[in-house]
Short mmCIF file of C-alpha atoms in Angstrom, two decimals:
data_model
loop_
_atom_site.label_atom_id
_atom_site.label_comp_id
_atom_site.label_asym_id
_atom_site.label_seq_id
_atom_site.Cartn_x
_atom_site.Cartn_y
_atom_site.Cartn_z
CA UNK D 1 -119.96 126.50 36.11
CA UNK D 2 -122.58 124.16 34.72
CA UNK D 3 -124.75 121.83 36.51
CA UNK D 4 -125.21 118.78 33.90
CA UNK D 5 -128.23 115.83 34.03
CA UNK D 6 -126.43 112.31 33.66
CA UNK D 7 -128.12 109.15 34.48
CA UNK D 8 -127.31 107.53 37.66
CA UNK D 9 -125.64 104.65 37.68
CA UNK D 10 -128.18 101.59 38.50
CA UNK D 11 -126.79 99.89 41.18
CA UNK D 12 -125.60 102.76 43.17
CA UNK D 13 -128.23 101.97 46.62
CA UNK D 14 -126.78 98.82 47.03
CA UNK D 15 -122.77 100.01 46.43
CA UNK D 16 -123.73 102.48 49.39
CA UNK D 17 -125.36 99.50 51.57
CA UNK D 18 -121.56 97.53 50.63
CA UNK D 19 -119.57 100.53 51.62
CA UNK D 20 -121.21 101.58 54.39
CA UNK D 21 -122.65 104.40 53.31
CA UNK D 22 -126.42 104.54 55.17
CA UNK D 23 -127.13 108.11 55.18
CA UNK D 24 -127.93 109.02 51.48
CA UNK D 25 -131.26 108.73 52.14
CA UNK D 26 -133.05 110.65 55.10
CA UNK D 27 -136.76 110.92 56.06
CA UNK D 28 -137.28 109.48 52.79
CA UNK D 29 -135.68 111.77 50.75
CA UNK D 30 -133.05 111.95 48.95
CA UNK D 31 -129.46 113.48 50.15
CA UNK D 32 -127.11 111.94 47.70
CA UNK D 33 -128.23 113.10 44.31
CA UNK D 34 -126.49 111.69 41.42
CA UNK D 35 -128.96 112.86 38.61
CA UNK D 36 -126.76 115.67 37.88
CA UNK D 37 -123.53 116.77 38.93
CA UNK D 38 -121.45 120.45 38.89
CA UNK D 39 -118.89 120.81 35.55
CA UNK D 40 -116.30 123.50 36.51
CA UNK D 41 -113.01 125.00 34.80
CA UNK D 42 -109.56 124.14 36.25
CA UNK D 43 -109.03 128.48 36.55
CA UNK D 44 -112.46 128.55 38.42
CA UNK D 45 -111.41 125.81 40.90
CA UNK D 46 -107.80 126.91 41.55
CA UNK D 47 -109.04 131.19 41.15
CA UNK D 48 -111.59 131.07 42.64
CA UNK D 49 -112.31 129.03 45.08
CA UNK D 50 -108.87 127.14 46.36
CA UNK D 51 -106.78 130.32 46.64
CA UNK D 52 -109.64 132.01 48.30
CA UNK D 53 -110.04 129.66 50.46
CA UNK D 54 -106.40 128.94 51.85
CA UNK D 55 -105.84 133.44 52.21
CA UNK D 56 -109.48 133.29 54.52
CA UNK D 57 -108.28 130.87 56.62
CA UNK D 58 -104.88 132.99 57.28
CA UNK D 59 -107.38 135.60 58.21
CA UNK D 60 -109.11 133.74 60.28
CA UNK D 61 -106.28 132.33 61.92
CA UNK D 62 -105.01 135.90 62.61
CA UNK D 63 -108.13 136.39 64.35
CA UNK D 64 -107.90 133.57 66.64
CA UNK D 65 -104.82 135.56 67.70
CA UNK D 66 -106.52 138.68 68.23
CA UNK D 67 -109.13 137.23 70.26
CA UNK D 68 -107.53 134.98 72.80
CA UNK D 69 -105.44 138.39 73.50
CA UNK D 70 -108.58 140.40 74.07
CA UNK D 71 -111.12 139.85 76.93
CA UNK D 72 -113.61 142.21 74.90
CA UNK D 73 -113.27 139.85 72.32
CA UNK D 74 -113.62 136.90 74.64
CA UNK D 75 -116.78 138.20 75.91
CA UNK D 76 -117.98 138.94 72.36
CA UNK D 77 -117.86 135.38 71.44
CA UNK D 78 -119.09 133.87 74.52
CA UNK D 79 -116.26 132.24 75.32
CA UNK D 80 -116.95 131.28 79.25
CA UNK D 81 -114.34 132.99 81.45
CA UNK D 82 -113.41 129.79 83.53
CA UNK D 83 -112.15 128.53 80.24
CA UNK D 84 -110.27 131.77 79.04
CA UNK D 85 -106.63 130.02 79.72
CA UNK D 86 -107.40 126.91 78.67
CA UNK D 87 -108.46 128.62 75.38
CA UNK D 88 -105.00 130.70 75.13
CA UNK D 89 -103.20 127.39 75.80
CA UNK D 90 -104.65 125.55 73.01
CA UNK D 91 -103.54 128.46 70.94
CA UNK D 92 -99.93 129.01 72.66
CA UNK D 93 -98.77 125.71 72.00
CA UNK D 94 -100.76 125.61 68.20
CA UNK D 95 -102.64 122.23 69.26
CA UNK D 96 -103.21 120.71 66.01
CA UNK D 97 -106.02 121.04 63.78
CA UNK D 98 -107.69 118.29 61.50
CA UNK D 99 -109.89 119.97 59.10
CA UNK D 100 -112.56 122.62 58.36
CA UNK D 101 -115.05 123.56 55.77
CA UNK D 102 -116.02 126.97 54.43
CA UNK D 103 -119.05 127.90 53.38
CA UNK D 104 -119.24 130.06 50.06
CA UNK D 105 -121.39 131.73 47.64
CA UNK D 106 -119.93 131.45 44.49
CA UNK D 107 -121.91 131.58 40.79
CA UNK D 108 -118.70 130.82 38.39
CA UNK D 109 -117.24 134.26 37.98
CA UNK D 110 -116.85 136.92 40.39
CA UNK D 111 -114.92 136.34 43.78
CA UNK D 112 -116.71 133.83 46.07
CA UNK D 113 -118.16 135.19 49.61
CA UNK D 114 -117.57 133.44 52.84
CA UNK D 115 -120.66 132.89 54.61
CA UNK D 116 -119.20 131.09 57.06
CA UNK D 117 -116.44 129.18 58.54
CA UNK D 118 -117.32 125.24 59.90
CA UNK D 119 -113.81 124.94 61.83
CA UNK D 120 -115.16 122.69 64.48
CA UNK D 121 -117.94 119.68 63.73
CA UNK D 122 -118.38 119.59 59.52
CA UNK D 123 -119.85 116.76 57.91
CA UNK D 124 -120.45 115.38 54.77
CA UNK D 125 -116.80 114.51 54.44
CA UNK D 126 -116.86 110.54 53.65
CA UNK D 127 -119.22 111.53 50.77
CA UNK D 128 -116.58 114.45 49.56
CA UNK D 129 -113.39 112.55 50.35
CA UNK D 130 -114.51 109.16 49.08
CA UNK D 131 -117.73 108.64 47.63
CA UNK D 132 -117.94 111.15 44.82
CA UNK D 133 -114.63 110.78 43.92
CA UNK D 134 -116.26 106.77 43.66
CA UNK D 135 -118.88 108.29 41.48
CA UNK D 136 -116.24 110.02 38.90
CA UNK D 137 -114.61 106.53 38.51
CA UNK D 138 -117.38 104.61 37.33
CA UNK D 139 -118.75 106.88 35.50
CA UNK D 140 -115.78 107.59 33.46
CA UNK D 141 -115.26 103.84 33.30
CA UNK D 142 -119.06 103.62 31.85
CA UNK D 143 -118.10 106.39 29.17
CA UNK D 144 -120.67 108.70 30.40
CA UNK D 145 -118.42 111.43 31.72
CA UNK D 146 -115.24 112.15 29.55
CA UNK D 147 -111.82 110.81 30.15
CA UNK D 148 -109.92 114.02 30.91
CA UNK D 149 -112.41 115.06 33.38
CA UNK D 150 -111.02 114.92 36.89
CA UNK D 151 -112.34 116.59 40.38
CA UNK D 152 -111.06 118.71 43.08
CA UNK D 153 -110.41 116.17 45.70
CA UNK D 154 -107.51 115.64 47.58
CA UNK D 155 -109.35 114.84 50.68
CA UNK D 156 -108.39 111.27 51.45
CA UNK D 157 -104.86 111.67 51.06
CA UNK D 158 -104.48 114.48 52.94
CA UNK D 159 -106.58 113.36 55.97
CA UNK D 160 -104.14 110.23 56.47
CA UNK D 161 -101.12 112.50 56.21
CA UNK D 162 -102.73 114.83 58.46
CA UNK D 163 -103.57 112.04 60.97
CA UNK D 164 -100.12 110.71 61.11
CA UNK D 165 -98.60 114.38 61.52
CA UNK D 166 -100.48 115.16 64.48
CA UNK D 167 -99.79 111.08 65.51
CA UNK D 168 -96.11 112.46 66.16
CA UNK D 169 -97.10 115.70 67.50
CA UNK D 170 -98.66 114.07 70.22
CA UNK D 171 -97.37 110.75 70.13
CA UNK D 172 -100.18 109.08 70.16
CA UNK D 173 -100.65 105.21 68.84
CA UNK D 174 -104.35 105.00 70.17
CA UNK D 175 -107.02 107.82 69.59
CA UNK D 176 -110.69 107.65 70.57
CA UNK D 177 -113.33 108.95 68.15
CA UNK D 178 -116.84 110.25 69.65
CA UNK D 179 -119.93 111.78 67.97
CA UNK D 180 -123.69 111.61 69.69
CA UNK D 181 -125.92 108.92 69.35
CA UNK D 182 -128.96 108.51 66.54
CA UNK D 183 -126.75 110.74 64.15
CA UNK D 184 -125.79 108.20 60.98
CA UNK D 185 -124.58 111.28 59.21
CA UNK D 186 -122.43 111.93 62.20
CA UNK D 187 -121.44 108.28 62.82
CA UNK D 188 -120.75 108.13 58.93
CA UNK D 189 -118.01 111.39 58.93
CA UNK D 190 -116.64 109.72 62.55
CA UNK D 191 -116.47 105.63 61.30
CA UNK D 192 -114.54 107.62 57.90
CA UNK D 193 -112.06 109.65 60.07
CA UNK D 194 -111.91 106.26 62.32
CA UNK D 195 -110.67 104.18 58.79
CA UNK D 196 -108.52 107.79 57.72
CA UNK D 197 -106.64 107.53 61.27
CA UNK D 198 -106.13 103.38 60.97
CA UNK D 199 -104.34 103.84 57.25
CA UNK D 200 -102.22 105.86 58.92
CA UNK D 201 -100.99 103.70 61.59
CA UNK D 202 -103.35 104.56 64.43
CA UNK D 203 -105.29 102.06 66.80
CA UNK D 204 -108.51 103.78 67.16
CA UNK D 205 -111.68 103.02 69.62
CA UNK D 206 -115.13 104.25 69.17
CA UNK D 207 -117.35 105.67 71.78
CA UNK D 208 -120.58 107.64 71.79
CA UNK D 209 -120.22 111.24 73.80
CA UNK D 210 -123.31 110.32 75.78
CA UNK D 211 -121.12 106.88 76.97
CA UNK D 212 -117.97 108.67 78.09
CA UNK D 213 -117.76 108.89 81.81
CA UNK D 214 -115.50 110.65 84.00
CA UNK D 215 -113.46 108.35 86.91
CA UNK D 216 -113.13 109.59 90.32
CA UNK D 217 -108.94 110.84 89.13
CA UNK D 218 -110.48 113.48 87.15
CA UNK D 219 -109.56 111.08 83.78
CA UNK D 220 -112.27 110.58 81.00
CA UNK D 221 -113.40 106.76 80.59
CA UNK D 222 -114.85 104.48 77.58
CA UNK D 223 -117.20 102.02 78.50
CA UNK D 224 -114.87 99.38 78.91
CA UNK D 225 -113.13 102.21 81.59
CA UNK D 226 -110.10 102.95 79.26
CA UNK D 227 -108.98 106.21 80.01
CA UNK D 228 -109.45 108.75 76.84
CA UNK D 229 -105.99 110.31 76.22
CA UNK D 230 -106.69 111.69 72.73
CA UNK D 231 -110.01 111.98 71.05
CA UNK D 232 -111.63 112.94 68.07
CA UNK D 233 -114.94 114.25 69.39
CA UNK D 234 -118.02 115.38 66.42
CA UNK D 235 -118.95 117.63 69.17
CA UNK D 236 -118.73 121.07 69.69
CA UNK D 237 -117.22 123.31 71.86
CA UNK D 238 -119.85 125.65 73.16
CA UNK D 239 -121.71 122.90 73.86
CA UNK D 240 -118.75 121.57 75.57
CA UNK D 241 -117.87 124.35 77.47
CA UNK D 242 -121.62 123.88 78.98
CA UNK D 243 -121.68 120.63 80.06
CA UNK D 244 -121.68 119.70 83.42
CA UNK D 245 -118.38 117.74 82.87
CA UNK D 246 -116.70 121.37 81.82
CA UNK D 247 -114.62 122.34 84.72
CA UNK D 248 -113.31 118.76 84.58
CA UNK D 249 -111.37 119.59 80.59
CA UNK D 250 -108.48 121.64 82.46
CA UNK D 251 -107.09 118.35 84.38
CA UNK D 252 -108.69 115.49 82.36
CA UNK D 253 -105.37 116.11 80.05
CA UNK D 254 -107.07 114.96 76.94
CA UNK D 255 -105.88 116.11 73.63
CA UNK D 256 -109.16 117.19 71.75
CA UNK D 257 -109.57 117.30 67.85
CA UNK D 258 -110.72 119.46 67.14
CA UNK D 259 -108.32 121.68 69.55
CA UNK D 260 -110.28 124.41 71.52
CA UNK D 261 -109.00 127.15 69.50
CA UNK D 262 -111.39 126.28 67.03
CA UNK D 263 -114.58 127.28 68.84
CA UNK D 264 -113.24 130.88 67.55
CA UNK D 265 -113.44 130.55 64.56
CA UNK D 266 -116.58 128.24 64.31
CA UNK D 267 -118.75 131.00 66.14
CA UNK D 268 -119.96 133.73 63.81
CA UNK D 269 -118.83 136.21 65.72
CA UNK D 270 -115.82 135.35 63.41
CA UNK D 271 -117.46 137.02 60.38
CA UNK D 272 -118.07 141.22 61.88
CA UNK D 273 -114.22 140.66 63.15
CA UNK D 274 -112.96 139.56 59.63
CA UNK D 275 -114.96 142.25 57.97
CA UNK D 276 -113.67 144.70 61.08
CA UNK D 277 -109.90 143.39 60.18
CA UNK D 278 -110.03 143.07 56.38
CA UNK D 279 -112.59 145.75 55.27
CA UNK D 280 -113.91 145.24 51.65
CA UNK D 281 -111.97 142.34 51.23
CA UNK D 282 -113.37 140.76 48.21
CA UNK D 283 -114.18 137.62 49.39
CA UNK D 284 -115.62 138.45 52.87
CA UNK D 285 -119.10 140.04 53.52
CA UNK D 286 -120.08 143.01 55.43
CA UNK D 287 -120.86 141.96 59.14
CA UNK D 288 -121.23 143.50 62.17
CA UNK D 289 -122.78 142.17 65.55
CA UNK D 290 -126.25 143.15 66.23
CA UNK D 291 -126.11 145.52 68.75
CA UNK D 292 -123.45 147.27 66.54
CA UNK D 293 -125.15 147.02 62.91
CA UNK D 294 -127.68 150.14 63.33
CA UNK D 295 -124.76 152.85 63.70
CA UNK D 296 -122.06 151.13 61.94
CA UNK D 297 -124.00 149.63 58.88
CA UNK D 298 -125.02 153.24 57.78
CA UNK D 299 -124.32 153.96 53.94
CA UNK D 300 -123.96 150.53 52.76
CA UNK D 301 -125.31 149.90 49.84
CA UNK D 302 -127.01 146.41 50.81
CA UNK D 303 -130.63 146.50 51.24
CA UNK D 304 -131.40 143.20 52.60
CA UNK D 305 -129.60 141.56 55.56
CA UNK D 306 -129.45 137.89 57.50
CA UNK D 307 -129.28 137.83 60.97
CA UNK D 308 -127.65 134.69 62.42
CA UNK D 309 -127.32 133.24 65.93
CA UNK D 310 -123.56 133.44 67.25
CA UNK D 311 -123.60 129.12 67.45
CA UNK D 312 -126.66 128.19 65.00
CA UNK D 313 -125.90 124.84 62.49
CA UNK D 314 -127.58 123.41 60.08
CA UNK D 315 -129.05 126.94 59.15
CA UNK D 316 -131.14 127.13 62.07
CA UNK D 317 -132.92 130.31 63.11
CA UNK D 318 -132.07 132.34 60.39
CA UNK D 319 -134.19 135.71 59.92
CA UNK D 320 -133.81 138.10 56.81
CA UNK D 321 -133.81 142.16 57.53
CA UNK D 322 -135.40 143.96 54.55
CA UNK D 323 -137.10 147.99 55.36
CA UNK D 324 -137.07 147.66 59.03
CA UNK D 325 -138.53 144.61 58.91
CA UNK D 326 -137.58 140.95 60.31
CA UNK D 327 -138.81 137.79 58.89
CA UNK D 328 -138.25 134.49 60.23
CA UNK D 329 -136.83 132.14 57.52
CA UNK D 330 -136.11 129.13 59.41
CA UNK D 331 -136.50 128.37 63.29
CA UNK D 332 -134.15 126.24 65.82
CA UNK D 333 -133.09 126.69 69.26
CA UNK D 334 -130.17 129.22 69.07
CA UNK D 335 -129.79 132.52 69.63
CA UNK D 336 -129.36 133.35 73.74
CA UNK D 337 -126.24 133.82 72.93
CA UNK D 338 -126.43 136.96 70.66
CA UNK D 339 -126.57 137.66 67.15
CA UNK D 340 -124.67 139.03 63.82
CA UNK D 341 -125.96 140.23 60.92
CA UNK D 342 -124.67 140.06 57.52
CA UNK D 343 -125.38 141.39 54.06
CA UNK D 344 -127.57 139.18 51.90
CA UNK D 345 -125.62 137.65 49.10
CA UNK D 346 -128.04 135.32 47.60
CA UNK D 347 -126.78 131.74 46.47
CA UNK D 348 -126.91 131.58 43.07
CA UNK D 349 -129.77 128.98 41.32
CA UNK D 350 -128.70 126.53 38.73
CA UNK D 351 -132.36 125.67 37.27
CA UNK D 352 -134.93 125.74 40.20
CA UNK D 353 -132.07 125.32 42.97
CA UNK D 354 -129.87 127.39 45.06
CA UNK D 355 -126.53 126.05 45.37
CA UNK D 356 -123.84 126.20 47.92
CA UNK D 357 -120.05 125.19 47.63
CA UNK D 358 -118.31 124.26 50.98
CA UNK D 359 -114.49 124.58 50.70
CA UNK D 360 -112.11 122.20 52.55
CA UNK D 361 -109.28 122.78 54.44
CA UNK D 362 -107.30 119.69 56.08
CA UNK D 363 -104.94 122.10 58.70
CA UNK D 364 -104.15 124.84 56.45
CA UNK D 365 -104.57 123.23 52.76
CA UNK D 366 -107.12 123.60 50.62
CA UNK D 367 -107.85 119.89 49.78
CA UNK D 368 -111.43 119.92 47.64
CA UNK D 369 -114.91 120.95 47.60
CA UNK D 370 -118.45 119.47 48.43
CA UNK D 371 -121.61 121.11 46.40
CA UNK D 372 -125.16 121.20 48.24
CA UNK D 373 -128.30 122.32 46.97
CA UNK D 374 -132.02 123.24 47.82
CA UNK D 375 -135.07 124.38 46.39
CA UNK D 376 -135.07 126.75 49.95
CA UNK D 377 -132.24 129.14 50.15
CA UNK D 378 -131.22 128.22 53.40
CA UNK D 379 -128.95 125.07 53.00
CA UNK D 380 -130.14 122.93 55.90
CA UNK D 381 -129.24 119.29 56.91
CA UNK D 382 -131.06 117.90 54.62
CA UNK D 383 -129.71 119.88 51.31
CA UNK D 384 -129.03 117.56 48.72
CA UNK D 385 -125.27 116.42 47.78
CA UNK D 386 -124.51 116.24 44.20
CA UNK D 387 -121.14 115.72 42.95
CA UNK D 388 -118.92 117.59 40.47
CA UNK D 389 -115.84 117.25 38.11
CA UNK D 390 -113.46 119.49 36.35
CA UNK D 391 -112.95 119.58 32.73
#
């Protein structure tokens, strides 16, 4: 695993500005990096990282199972216990799932660690699916990356298969998609997955969660008073599930992607179950939730541990355990809801930046990779995104 300079191509701003991509630059820095890019081997890719990948998501997957059957469990992850059997429901009758993103420390040898499993609201999907597979074009095309070189990136494809599978599942012909307002990075992954959904036959409507409203039959409403049937929402569920629109979800009859099951495994009290489950697995970490780690974390040979907030993002309120001691390495407003801690695996640093590989899954497929990096260790929202190839 290399990271290689190249020389970005010259007219790249204004490509974004014509495809629509407005995010690559935030607070005036950069996101989208194209002054290097990641070279890895075909057995690193497929070894790895893809086969990795698709076996922790079956374990996570038998989690959800063990959890929705478990009111310990239930509790554990905050689940709210007016929503318990609308939880097992989404799970009884396998509601489908559109995508996910793991999060992984991986150097170019050795297994890859999850850190942790995005199952519910990931971004930076248009600019994995579509824009650096863009960036391998051209610059093959310009002779400044070689021929044979290609990248893992299946994304697109799969996304408008996926779209029309769950089209017939549900039957659907029209599908809402929803993220918050004043997020372009948001509105960027939700106006991709709108254009995803319309190659594969859909009608689709946009509308901003703050704008949906909820009509005296108990029936979620766009602004022009449409009823919402089936919605892709960039929103997730714990907020959800505390909103004062909640207790409404049960009857509105709206089928949600992502499906509710998710907010299991997009909570990290996902990773001291896993490491409960699969002990030592190679590609997991230890974990265990805080109140637990004092009396079950004795003997292990780790040092130095992160403690985590049950629903941070965007690496918020992160703290590192080292001798008894707690520092604060970045702040946010998480953590009522409890914590986990798990063993420090540091990402590894290619020159002066730590780099993290997020693995995606559209259902249950591996489908390609994304590669952030920081001069921080904690990748936060504003990580850069550089792109990679295979050769």
């Amino acid at each position: 695993m290399l990271r290689i300079s190249i020389k970005p191509r010259p007219n790249w701003q204004q490509l974004a500005a014509e495809f629509g991509f407005h995010f690559h630059t935030m607070y005036g820095e950069p996101y989208w990096d194209e002054s290097a890019y990641y070279q890895l081997t075909l057995t690193q890719i497929e070894k790895h990282i893809e086969d990795p990948t698709e076996e922790i998501h079956q374990m996570c997957l038998a989690a959800v199972e063990n959890v929705v059957n478990d009111e310990t469990l239930l509790r554990r992850f905050q689940i709210p216990e007016p929503y318990w059997d609308l939880l097992k429901a989404s799970w009884a009758t396998r509601q489908p799932s559109l995508y996910s993103r793991l999060d992984l420390v991986y150097d170019g040898s050795g297994p890859a660690k999850l850190l942790e499993n995005n199952a519910d609201t990931p971004t930076s999907l248009y600019e994995s699916g579509f824009w650096q597979w863009l960036w391998l074009e051209q610059q093959v095309d310009r002779g400044n990356i070689h021929r044979k070189a290609d990248q893992f990136n299946s994304l697109q494809e799969k996304l408008i298969h996926r779209f029309d599978e769950i089209a017939r599942f549900h039957q659907i012909n029209q599908m809402h998609f929803a993220c918050c307002k004043d997020t372009d990075e948001d509105r960027g992954t939700v106006q991709y997955l709108q254009d995803c959904a319309a190659a594969a036959g859909i009608n689709t409507d946009f509308v901003f969660i703050d704008d949906i409203g909820l009509g005296d039959t108990g029936v979620f409403t766009d602004l022009a008073n449409m009823p919402i049937t089936d919605c892709f929402k960039l929103y997730p569920w714990e907020f959800m599930l505390r909103e004062s629109y909640a207790d409404a979800l049960a009857d509105a009859n709206v089928n949600w992607i992502e499906p509710l099951w998710k907010a299991i495994i997009s909570n990290k009290a996902l990773l001291p179950l896993l490491w409960q489950m699969f002990p030592n697995h190679p590609n997991l970490l230890p974990a265990y939730f805080a109140d637990d780690f004092s009396s079950l974390a004795k003997g292990s040979d780790s040092g130095k541990w992160i403690k985590k907030p049950l629903f941070s993002r965007e690496g918020a309120n992160i703290s590192l355990l080292e001798n008894g001691r707690e520092n604060l390495l970045s702040d946010g407003p998480y953590g009522e809801e409890g914590f986990i801690i798990q063993a420090f695996h540091p990402l590894p640093r290619f020159e002066n930046n730590y780099t993290l590989i997020g693995s995606w899954l559209i259902d249950d497929k591996p489908g390609g990779i994304s590669i952030r990096e920081d001069t921080c260790e904690i990748t936060q929202d504003l990580s850069r995104y550089l792109p990679h190839i295979i050769l």
